[in-house]
XYZ file of N, CA and C in Angstrom:
630
model
N 81.358 2.254 38.145
C 81.081 1.829 39.338
C 80.814 0.187 39.122
N 79.896 0.323 38.111
C 79.103 -1.227 37.966
C 80.296 -1.898 37.205
N 81.122 -0.968 36.654
C 82.096 -2.014 35.787
C 83.251 -3.050 36.837
N 83.447 -1.638 37.362
C 84.435 -2.022 38.525
C 84.402 -3.159 39.465
N 82.844 -3.407 39.872
C 82.406 -4.416 40.765
C 82.301 -5.808 39.814
N 81.871 -5.793 38.579
C 82.145 -6.429 38.039
C 83.629 -7.190 37.462
N 84.453 -6.377 37.448
C 85.860 -6.645 37.158
C 86.514 -7.353 38.503
N 86.184 -6.836 39.643
C 86.578 -7.055 41.173
C 86.008 -8.440 41.079
N 84.744 -8.592 41.046
C 84.237 -9.848 41.538
C 84.739 -11.086 40.344
N 84.743 -10.756 39.043
C 85.699 -11.659 38.390
C 87.121 -12.087 38.755
N 87.893 -11.153 38.932
C 89.422 -11.287 39.976
C 89.024 -12.150 41.102
N 87.851 -12.092 41.609
C 87.782 -13.122 43.283
C 87.323 -13.942 42.727
N 86.798 -14.345 41.543
C 86.393 -15.733 41.026
C 87.919 -16.779 40.612
N 88.451 -15.709 39.845
C 89.542 -16.417 39.379
C 90.903 -16.906 40.358
N 90.517 -15.902 41.472
C 91.772 -16.532 42.672
C 91.010 -17.871 43.445
N 89.856 -17.755 43.681
C 89.172 -19.170 44.004
C 89.611 -20.411 42.857
N 89.332 -19.938 41.334
C 89.476 -21.074 40.673
C 91.176 -21.380 41.033
N 91.757 -20.722 40.890
C 93.387 -21.081 41.097
C 93.259 -21.979 41.999
N 93.232 -21.282 43.333
C 93.205 -22.234 44.574
C 92.439 -23.558 44.303
N 91.308 -23.513 43.570
C 91.005 -25.138 43.309
C 91.842 -25.550 42.783
N 92.254 -25.386 41.773
C 92.891 -25.928 40.535
C 94.381 -26.341 41.199
N 94.904 -25.303 42.191
C 96.124 -25.982 42.592
C 95.813 -27.179 43.708
N 94.919 -27.305 44.333
C 94.536 -28.200 45.164
C 94.527 -29.654 44.278
N 93.545 -29.478 43.413
C 93.326 -30.466 42.362
C 94.591 -31.151 41.402
N 95.665 -30.092 41.455
C 96.901 -30.401 41.059
C 97.830 -31.614 41.812
N 98.046 -30.713 43.423
C 98.559 -31.703 44.209
C 98.029 -32.917 44.356
N 96.659 -33.085 44.433
C 95.980 -34.169 44.398
C 96.247 -35.300 43.498
N 96.493 -35.055 42.403
C 96.613 -35.415 41.201
C 98.241 -36.298 41.173
N 98.823 -35.155 41.617
C 100.498 -35.416 41.694
C 100.478 -36.735 42.789
N 99.611 -36.306 43.872
C 99.554 -37.840 44.987
C 99.067 -39.006 44.480
N 97.860 -38.799 43.853
C 97.589 -40.255 43.167
C 98.610 -40.739 42.204
N 99.322 -39.792 41.064
C 100.302 -40.606 40.505
C 101.451 -41.411 40.678
N 101.689 -40.395 42.163
C 103.156 -41.053 42.912
C 102.796 -42.545 43.659
N 101.432 -42.522 43.981
C 100.821 -43.666 44.527
C 100.515 -44.930 43.486
N 100.565 -44.427 42.636
C 100.280 -45.547 41.232
C 99.073 -45.513 40.943
N 98.015 -44.545 41.076
C 96.797 -44.744 40.970
C 96.280 -43.958 39.259
N 95.133 -44.272 38.731
C 94.879 -43.607 37.669
C 94.620 -42.136 37.449
N 95.317 -41.008 37.117
C 95.016 -39.698 36.972
C 94.196 -39.315 35.852
N 93.073 -38.686 36.710
C 91.953 -38.241 35.276
C 92.347 -37.278 34.340
N 92.263 -37.446 33.277
C 92.147 -36.595 32.182
C 91.102 -35.747 32.031
N 91.466 -34.681 31.828
C 90.461 -33.473 31.776
C 89.849 -33.375 30.692
N 88.290 -33.090 30.831
C 87.431 -32.808 29.673
C 87.425 -31.658 29.104
N 87.492 -31.348 27.666
C 87.617 -29.981 27.315
C 86.209 -29.246 27.842
N 86.187 -28.385 28.194
C 84.969 -27.197 28.419
C 84.732 -26.510 27.984
N 83.184 -25.851 27.383
C 83.251 -24.391 26.918
C 81.767 -24.333 27.166
N 81.414 -23.612 27.756
C 79.926 -23.206 28.122
C 79.897 -21.964 28.972
N 78.506 -21.725 28.830
C 78.191 -20.439 29.603
C 77.539 -20.759 31.115
N 78.249 -20.310 32.081
C 78.125 -20.761 33.294
C 77.344 -19.730 33.789
N 76.036 -19.966 34.363
C 75.583 -19.012 35.497
C 74.976 -17.774 34.493
N 75.233 -17.561 33.012
C 74.542 -16.500 32.535
C 75.547 -15.240 32.542
N 76.703 -15.774 33.042
C 77.756 -14.410 33.497
C 79.099 -14.477 32.535
N 79.519 -15.842 32.621
C 80.576 -16.125 32.069
C 81.101 -17.317 31.124
N 81.425 -16.892 29.703
C 82.147 -18.212 28.859
C 83.392 -18.328 29.615
N 83.190 -20.337 29.959
C 84.089 -20.812 30.466
C 84.853 -21.528 29.228
N 86.122 -21.138 29.191
C 86.701 -22.131 28.148
C 88.176 -23.104 28.789
N 88.115 -24.227 28.982
C 89.202 -24.968 29.751
C 89.483 -26.182 28.855
N 90.736 -26.420 29.163
C 91.457 -27.569 28.890
C 91.011 -27.640 27.273
N 90.917 -27.314 26.754
C 91.121 -27.127 24.877
C 92.222 -27.495 24.398
N 92.628 -28.137 24.018
C 94.079 -28.698 23.303
C 93.839 -28.826 21.866
N 94.621 -27.751 21.093
C 94.661 -28.072 19.671
C 96.221 -28.604 19.120
N 96.545 -28.246 17.713
C 98.040 -28.445 17.456
C 98.431 -27.245 16.604
N 99.259 -27.246 16.165
C 100.090 -26.025 15.284
C 99.158 -25.910 13.950
N 98.951 -27.339 13.848
C 98.261 -27.182 12.345
C 96.716 -27.407 12.401
N 96.303 -27.540 13.310
C 94.702 -27.697 13.612
C 94.735 -27.083 14.978
N 94.685 -25.948 15.208
C 94.086 -25.183 16.499
C 92.667 -25.441 16.514
N 92.567 -25.539 17.796
C 90.751 -25.336 18.204
C 90.541 -24.246 17.976
N 89.295 -23.513 17.234
C 88.470 -22.690 17.160
C 87.252 -22.506 17.576
N 87.017 -21.641 18.440
C 85.779 -21.420 19.224
C 85.070 -20.125 18.954
N 84.042 -20.013 18.556
C 83.111 -18.916 18.368
C 82.165 -18.064 19.446
N 81.991 -17.019 20.182
C 81.180 -16.789 20.968
C 80.403 -15.451 20.187
N 78.745 -16.107 19.302
C 78.490 -15.049 18.626
C 77.791 -14.048 19.099
N 77.004 -14.073 20.139
C 76.360 -13.046 20.857
C 76.465 -12.632 22.431
N 77.365 -12.469 22.356
C 77.508 -12.138 24.075
C 77.158 -11.060 24.481
N 76.394 -11.178 25.972
C 76.027 -10.045 26.460
C 77.072 -8.653 27.113
N 76.925 -7.841 27.164
C 77.793 -6.818 27.829
C 78.292 -7.239 29.054
N 77.298 -7.840 29.692
C 77.871 -8.069 31.270
C 78.821 -9.564 31.194
N 78.640 -10.350 30.059
C 79.292 -11.358 30.214
C 80.953 -11.321 30.268
N 81.592 -12.502 30.926
C 83.194 -12.441 30.863
C 83.364 -13.613 29.956
N 84.684 -13.776 29.914
C 85.221 -15.063 29.138
C 86.335 -15.345 30.087
N 86.294 -16.834 30.363
C 87.494 -17.267 31.489
C 87.988 -18.392 30.381
N 89.553 -18.163 30.242
C 90.197 -19.375 29.647
C 91.154 -19.840 30.559
N 91.066 -21.175 30.513
C 92.230 -21.752 31.430
C 92.757 -23.197 30.974
N 93.980 -23.154 30.802
C 94.891 -24.506 30.429
C 94.513 -24.893 28.833
N 94.455 -23.783 27.991
C 94.336 -24.221 26.763
C 95.516 -23.880 25.991
N 95.634 -24.457 24.679
C 96.628 -24.528 23.848
C 96.514 -24.853 22.460
N 97.134 -23.903 21.632
C 97.006 -23.691 20.241
C 95.369 -23.769 19.714
N 94.615 -22.371 20.294
C 93.491 -22.454 20.337
C 93.220 -20.581 19.873
N 92.135 -20.817 19.352
C 91.723 -19.605 18.499
C 90.539 -19.057 18.944
N 89.765 -18.296 19.717
C 88.788 -17.756 20.301
C 87.886 -16.639 19.598
N 87.381 -16.421 18.812
C 86.855 -15.205 18.524
C 85.209 -14.544 19.206
N 85.308 -13.440 19.923
C 84.295 -12.928 20.702
C 83.452 -11.641 19.545
N 82.242 -12.186 18.885
C 81.798 -11.299 18.150
C 80.618 -10.729 18.369
N 81.044 -9.459 19.615
C 80.241 -8.693 20.073
C 81.002 -7.838 21.335
N 80.552 -7.226 22.044
C 80.585 -6.525 22.896
C 80.695 -7.094 24.492
N 81.669 -7.176 25.318
C 81.533 -7.622 26.386
C 82.112 -7.026 27.869
N 82.298 -7.683 28.816
C 82.704 -7.087 30.041
C 84.432 -7.005 30.112
N 84.673 -8.301 30.272
C 86.215 -8.561 30.581
C 86.777 -10.115 30.118
N 87.730 -10.228 30.148
C 88.103 -11.604 29.990
C 89.483 -11.879 30.374
N 89.558 -13.113 30.675
C 90.705 -13.814 31.777
C 91.522 -15.093 31.162
N 93.006 -14.885 31.032
C 93.339 -16.119 30.724
C 94.336 -16.298 31.288
N 94.754 -17.659 31.657
C 95.100 -18.408 32.555
C 96.154 -19.472 32.354
N 97.164 -19.966 32.539
C 98.049 -21.242 32.485
C 97.628 -21.602 31.112
N 97.702 -20.801 29.948
C 97.658 -21.523 28.588
C 98.809 -20.810 27.878
N 98.693 -21.471 26.662
C 99.863 -21.305 25.556
C 99.326 -21.447 24.272
N 99.879 -20.353 23.244
C 99.473 -20.159 21.816
C 98.212 -20.068 21.804
N 97.512 -19.056 22.341
C 96.227 -18.412 22.378
C 95.931 -17.324 21.690
N 94.880 -17.418 20.452
C 94.851 -16.426 19.752
C 93.408 -15.631 20.120
N 92.983 -14.690 19.953
C 91.858 -13.955 20.642
C 91.186 -12.846 20.327
N 90.191 -12.584 19.304
C 89.853 -11.725 18.483
C 88.280 -11.098 19.601
N 88.747 -9.607 19.557
C 87.384 -9.063 20.454
C 86.639 -7.870 19.567
N 85.482 -7.744 19.528
C 85.233 -6.528 19.130
C 85.790 -5.291 20.372
N 85.091 -5.452 21.331
C 85.226 -4.243 22.235
C 84.846 -4.608 23.699
N 85.871 -4.470 24.698
C 85.838 -4.647 26.269
C 85.436 -3.382 26.971
N 84.243 -4.107 28.010
C 84.030 -2.785 28.990
C 84.993 -2.537 29.937
N 85.446 -3.215 30.473
C 86.753 -3.047 31.532
C 87.843 -3.753 31.423
N 88.270 -4.923 31.211
C 90.180 -5.409 30.903
C 89.875 -6.648 30.401
N 90.942 -6.811 30.075
C 92.000 -7.793 29.592
C 92.731 -8.369 30.396
N 93.004 -9.664 31.225
C 93.766 -10.049 32.150
C 94.654 -11.482 31.688
N 95.658 -11.683 31.749
C 96.603 -12.523 31.171
C 97.623 -13.031 32.279
N 97.301 -14.480 32.776
C 98.279 -14.462 33.781
C 99.235 -16.101 33.526
N 100.342 -16.000 33.775
C 101.019 -17.412 33.518
C 100.801 -17.951 32.153
N 100.977 -17.235 31.467
C 100.705 -17.773 29.864
C 101.743 -17.792 29.087
N 101.853 -18.303 27.950
C 103.330 -18.145 27.064
C 102.181 -17.839 25.537
N 102.639 -16.862 24.853
C 102.463 -16.654 22.964
C 101.378 -16.662 23.258
N 100.823 -15.531 23.305
C 99.268 -14.811 23.330
C 99.079 -13.718 22.546
N 98.394 -13.853 21.649
C 97.815 -12.755 20.678
C 96.475 -12.147 21.002
N 96.492 -10.787 21.179
C 95.318 -10.293 21.254
C 94.644 -8.977 20.317
N 93.767 -9.348 19.578
C 92.961 -7.957 18.998
C 92.106 -7.854 19.131
N 91.823 -6.329 19.408
C 90.662 -5.955 19.510
C 90.384 -4.862 18.657
N 89.285 -4.666 18.156
C 88.688 -3.996 17.185
C 88.365 -2.051 17.462
N 87.819 -2.378 18.572
C 87.716 -0.770 19.123
C 88.321 -0.680 20.512
N 87.209 -0.658 21.546
C 87.685 -0.541 23.035
C 88.005 -1.497 23.743
N 89.359 -1.164 24.359
C 89.623 -1.611 25.553
C 90.679 -0.875 26.334
N 89.740 -0.644 27.728
C 90.466 0.121 28.600
C 91.631 0.030 29.168
N 91.600 -1.345 29.255
C 92.740 -2.014 30.172
C 93.216 -3.268 29.839
N 94.707 -3.533 29.898
C 95.279 -4.795 29.681
C 96.212 -4.951 30.931
N 96.197 -6.111 31.761
C 96.868 -6.478 32.609
C 97.556 -7.963 32.556
N 99.093 -7.825 32.219
C 99.493 -9.152 32.156
C 100.704 -9.262 33.104
N 100.881 -10.648 33.883
C 101.308 -11.325 34.811
C 102.232 -12.116 34.624
N 103.381 -12.233 34.676
C 104.233 -13.527 34.296
C 103.873 -14.021 32.721
N 103.407 -13.563 31.953
C 103.467 -13.742 30.530
C 104.909 -13.485 29.789
N 104.968 -14.632 28.951
C 106.343 -14.552 27.840
C 105.863 -14.542 26.643
N 105.833 -13.716 25.892
C 105.530 -13.505 24.427
C 103.783 -13.446 24.137
N 103.925 -11.701 24.037
C 102.215 -11.569 23.784
C 102.346 -10.414 23.044
N 101.112 -10.507 22.101
C 101.016 -9.342 20.981
C 99.677 -8.762 21.267
N 99.554 -7.234 21.458
C 98.336 -6.670 21.898
C 97.904 -5.759 20.678
N 96.927 -6.414 19.598
C 96.605 -5.484 18.397
C 95.708 -4.629 18.522
N 95.678 -3.416 18.923
C 94.619 -2.691 18.789
C 94.129 -1.436 17.542
N 93.428 -2.155 16.872
C 93.066 -1.538 15.684
C 92.473 -0.613 15.057
N 91.437 0.290 16.798
C 91.090 1.604 16.299
C 92.109 2.782 16.447
N 92.318 3.515 15.507
C 93.079 4.369 15.193
C 93.036 5.558 16.588
N 91.875 5.978 17.306
C 91.613 6.928 18.027
C 91.366 6.078 19.208
N 90.813 5.228 19.462
C 90.347 4.282 20.811
C 91.634 3.740 21.176
N 92.601 3.147 20.470
C 93.785 2.637 20.899
C 94.734 3.481 21.810
N 94.685 4.761 21.529
C 95.709 5.738 22.488
C 94.830 5.561 23.729
N 93.734 4.957 24.101
C 92.943 5.321 25.469
C 93.390 3.791 26.502
N 94.023 3.052 26.041
C 94.627 1.666 26.486
C 95.448 1.947 27.510
N 95.304 1.154 28.414
C 96.519 1.394 29.509
C 96.881 0.016 29.530
N 98.109 -0.243 29.669
C 98.487 -1.701 29.809
C 99.767 -1.901 30.938
N 99.269 -2.890 31.966
C 100.197 -2.903 33.089
C 100.676 -4.443 33.116
N 102.235 -4.445 33.053
C 103.020 -5.648 32.976
C 104.026 -5.865 34.492
N 103.459 -7.177 34.713
C 104.515 -7.567 35.941
C 105.327 -9.058 35.532
N 106.060 -8.880 35.756
C 107.263 -10.064 35.437
C 107.219 -10.570 34.137
N 107.165 -9.830 32.841
C 106.812 -10.437 31.676
C 107.789 -10.000 30.847
N 107.931 -10.640 29.191
C 108.928 -10.892 28.674
C 108.086 -10.536 27.191
N 108.889 -9.942 26.524
C 108.414 -10.006 24.717
C 107.086 -9.809 24.567
N 106.597 -8.659 25.175
C 105.248 -7.945 24.844
C 105.309 -6.955 24.095
N 104.410 -6.717 23.256
C 104.336 -5.734 22.002
C 103.267 -5.144 21.815
N 103.076 -4.124 21.549
C 101.563 -3.244 21.408
C 101.865 -2.803 19.807
N 100.356 -3.409 19.230
C 100.272 -2.549 17.676
C 99.254 -1.880 17.551
N 99.768 -0.714 16.580
C 98.398 0.133 16.776
C 98.820 1.088 15.702
N 97.282 1.614 14.934
C 97.816 2.229 13.832
C 98.090 3.431 13.623
N 99.290 3.846 12.798
C 99.885 4.809 12.272
C 99.105 6.137 11.925
N 99.239 7.303 12.979
C 98.450 8.382 12.611
C 98.372 8.950 11.105
N 99.545 8.737 10.353
C 99.567 9.191 9.053
C 99.299 8.425 8.091
N 99.028 7.004 8.847
C 98.340 6.095 7.709
C 97.913 4.877 8.134
N 96.226 5.050 8.602
C 95.610 4.097 9.673
C 95.745 2.497 8.862
N 95.993 2.201 7.733
C 96.006 1.093 7.829
C 97.294 0.150 7.770
N 98.522 0.858 8.503
C 99.889 0.747 8.637
C 99.797 0.165 9.979
N 100.399 -0.614 10.654
C 100.402 -0.806 12.171
C 101.659 -0.691 12.505
N 101.901 -0.074 13.552
C 102.981 0.233 14.243
C 103.392 -0.541 15.377
N 104.233 -1.312 15.417
C 104.811 -2.287 16.721
C 105.624 -1.662 17.618
N 105.299 -1.617 18.966
C 106.292 -0.909 19.707
C 106.652 -1.961 21.059
N 107.683 -2.474 21.129
C 107.980 -3.578 22.366
C 107.880 -2.621 23.771
N 107.267 -3.541 24.705
C 107.062 -2.913 26.138
C 108.861 -3.224 26.866
N 108.846 -2.358 27.444
C 110.336 -2.950 28.384
C 110.333 -4.196 28.826
N 111.334 -4.951 29.114
C 111.479 -6.086 29.808
C 112.618 -5.645 31.290
N 112.934 -4.754 31.016
C 114.028 -4.431 32.233
C 114.163 -3.224 32.528
N 114.318 -2.565 33.872
C 114.212 -1.247 34.775
C 115.296 -1.449 35.622
N 115.550 0.217 35.537
C 116.774 0.305 36.366
C 115.769 1.113 37.570
N 116.261 0.899 38.842
C 115.784 2.051 40.053
C 116.762 2.671 40.944
N 116.596 3.537 40.923
C 117.917 4.364 42.039
C 117.325 5.150 43.237
N 117.991 5.721 44.009
C 117.644 6.404 44.953
C 117.806 7.734 44.346
N 116.865 9.279 44.429
C 116.874 10.395 44.314
C 116.437 11.187 45.168
N 116.860 12.266 45.444
C 116.446 13.219 46.331
C 114.808 13.755 46.205
N 113.972 13.829 47.083
C 112.588 14.016 46.598
C 112.309 15.696 46.890
N 113.258 16.405 47.074
C 113.065 17.771 47.275
C 112.389 18.219 48.420
N 112.332 17.266 49.372
C 111.676 17.689 50.955
C 112.738 17.062 51.700
N 114.297 17.117 51.598
C 114.983 16.458 52.501
C 115.214 15.061 52.608
N 114.517 14.481 52.012
C 114.501 12.980 52.089
C 114.747 12.294 50.436
N 114.725 10.808 50.132
C 114.595 10.385 48.964
C 113.574 9.853 48.455
N 113.740 9.109 47.074
C 112.794 8.286 46.531
C 113.261 7.390 45.415
N 112.418 6.486 45.354
C 112.849 5.764 44.218
C 112.312 6.135 42.939
N 113.124 6.259 41.961
C 113.200 6.583 40.730
C 113.424 5.159 39.731
N 112.318 4.994 38.948
C 112.656 3.320 38.228
C 112.486 4.066 36.618
N 113.318 3.532 35.796
C 113.251 4.113 34.310
C 113.526 2.772 33.493
N 112.932 2.638 32.495
C 113.417 1.612 31.538
C 115.003 1.497 31.102
N 115.239 0.004 31.354
C 116.620 0.184 30.881
C 117.044 0.001 29.137
N 117.988 0.678 28.906
C 118.417 0.958 27.421
C 119.541 -0.356 27.193
N 119.584 -1.030 27.880
C 120.777 -1.845 27.722
C 119.690 -3.153 26.662
């Protein structure tokens, strides 16, 4: 119950942050159109209210990505990543949840997650989890690799995708746990009406084989 409350609170906070960022973007666009000076975002890495680590506006390059380490997170902590590019983040302990939004070329290394990892409006994201990840939720993500390294716990992870493409799950082979298997998630689906057995119809949706 506490995990669900924490995850719900984090989703509410993310929605409020997205709304605020959208308002700031509109204001910046209006200022640029009027010939005013547009504010340059300052990179942020801080623990906010002893509840979540905020990583925002961090910009690296392909040859020199930004590297951030969170050495001793608390299990109640969340990580919030926004508008970052070419960045490697290592979390060296168990934490509650991770949210990544509006980012590109992100590499994330995790030990264990209590609730979920959410990725939204992002491109090219690699997430490695050494132990447990109950849930991963991806929305409008193009290019993602999820590495679930624990041979047993990886089978318990639930992945939900919405409007995504080129998403792969990598997990240990049962016969050789040192070998990772890669399975792509479907990009396209086919839906049709079929009898529901009660005199009516229902919608059946299956992955498209084309």
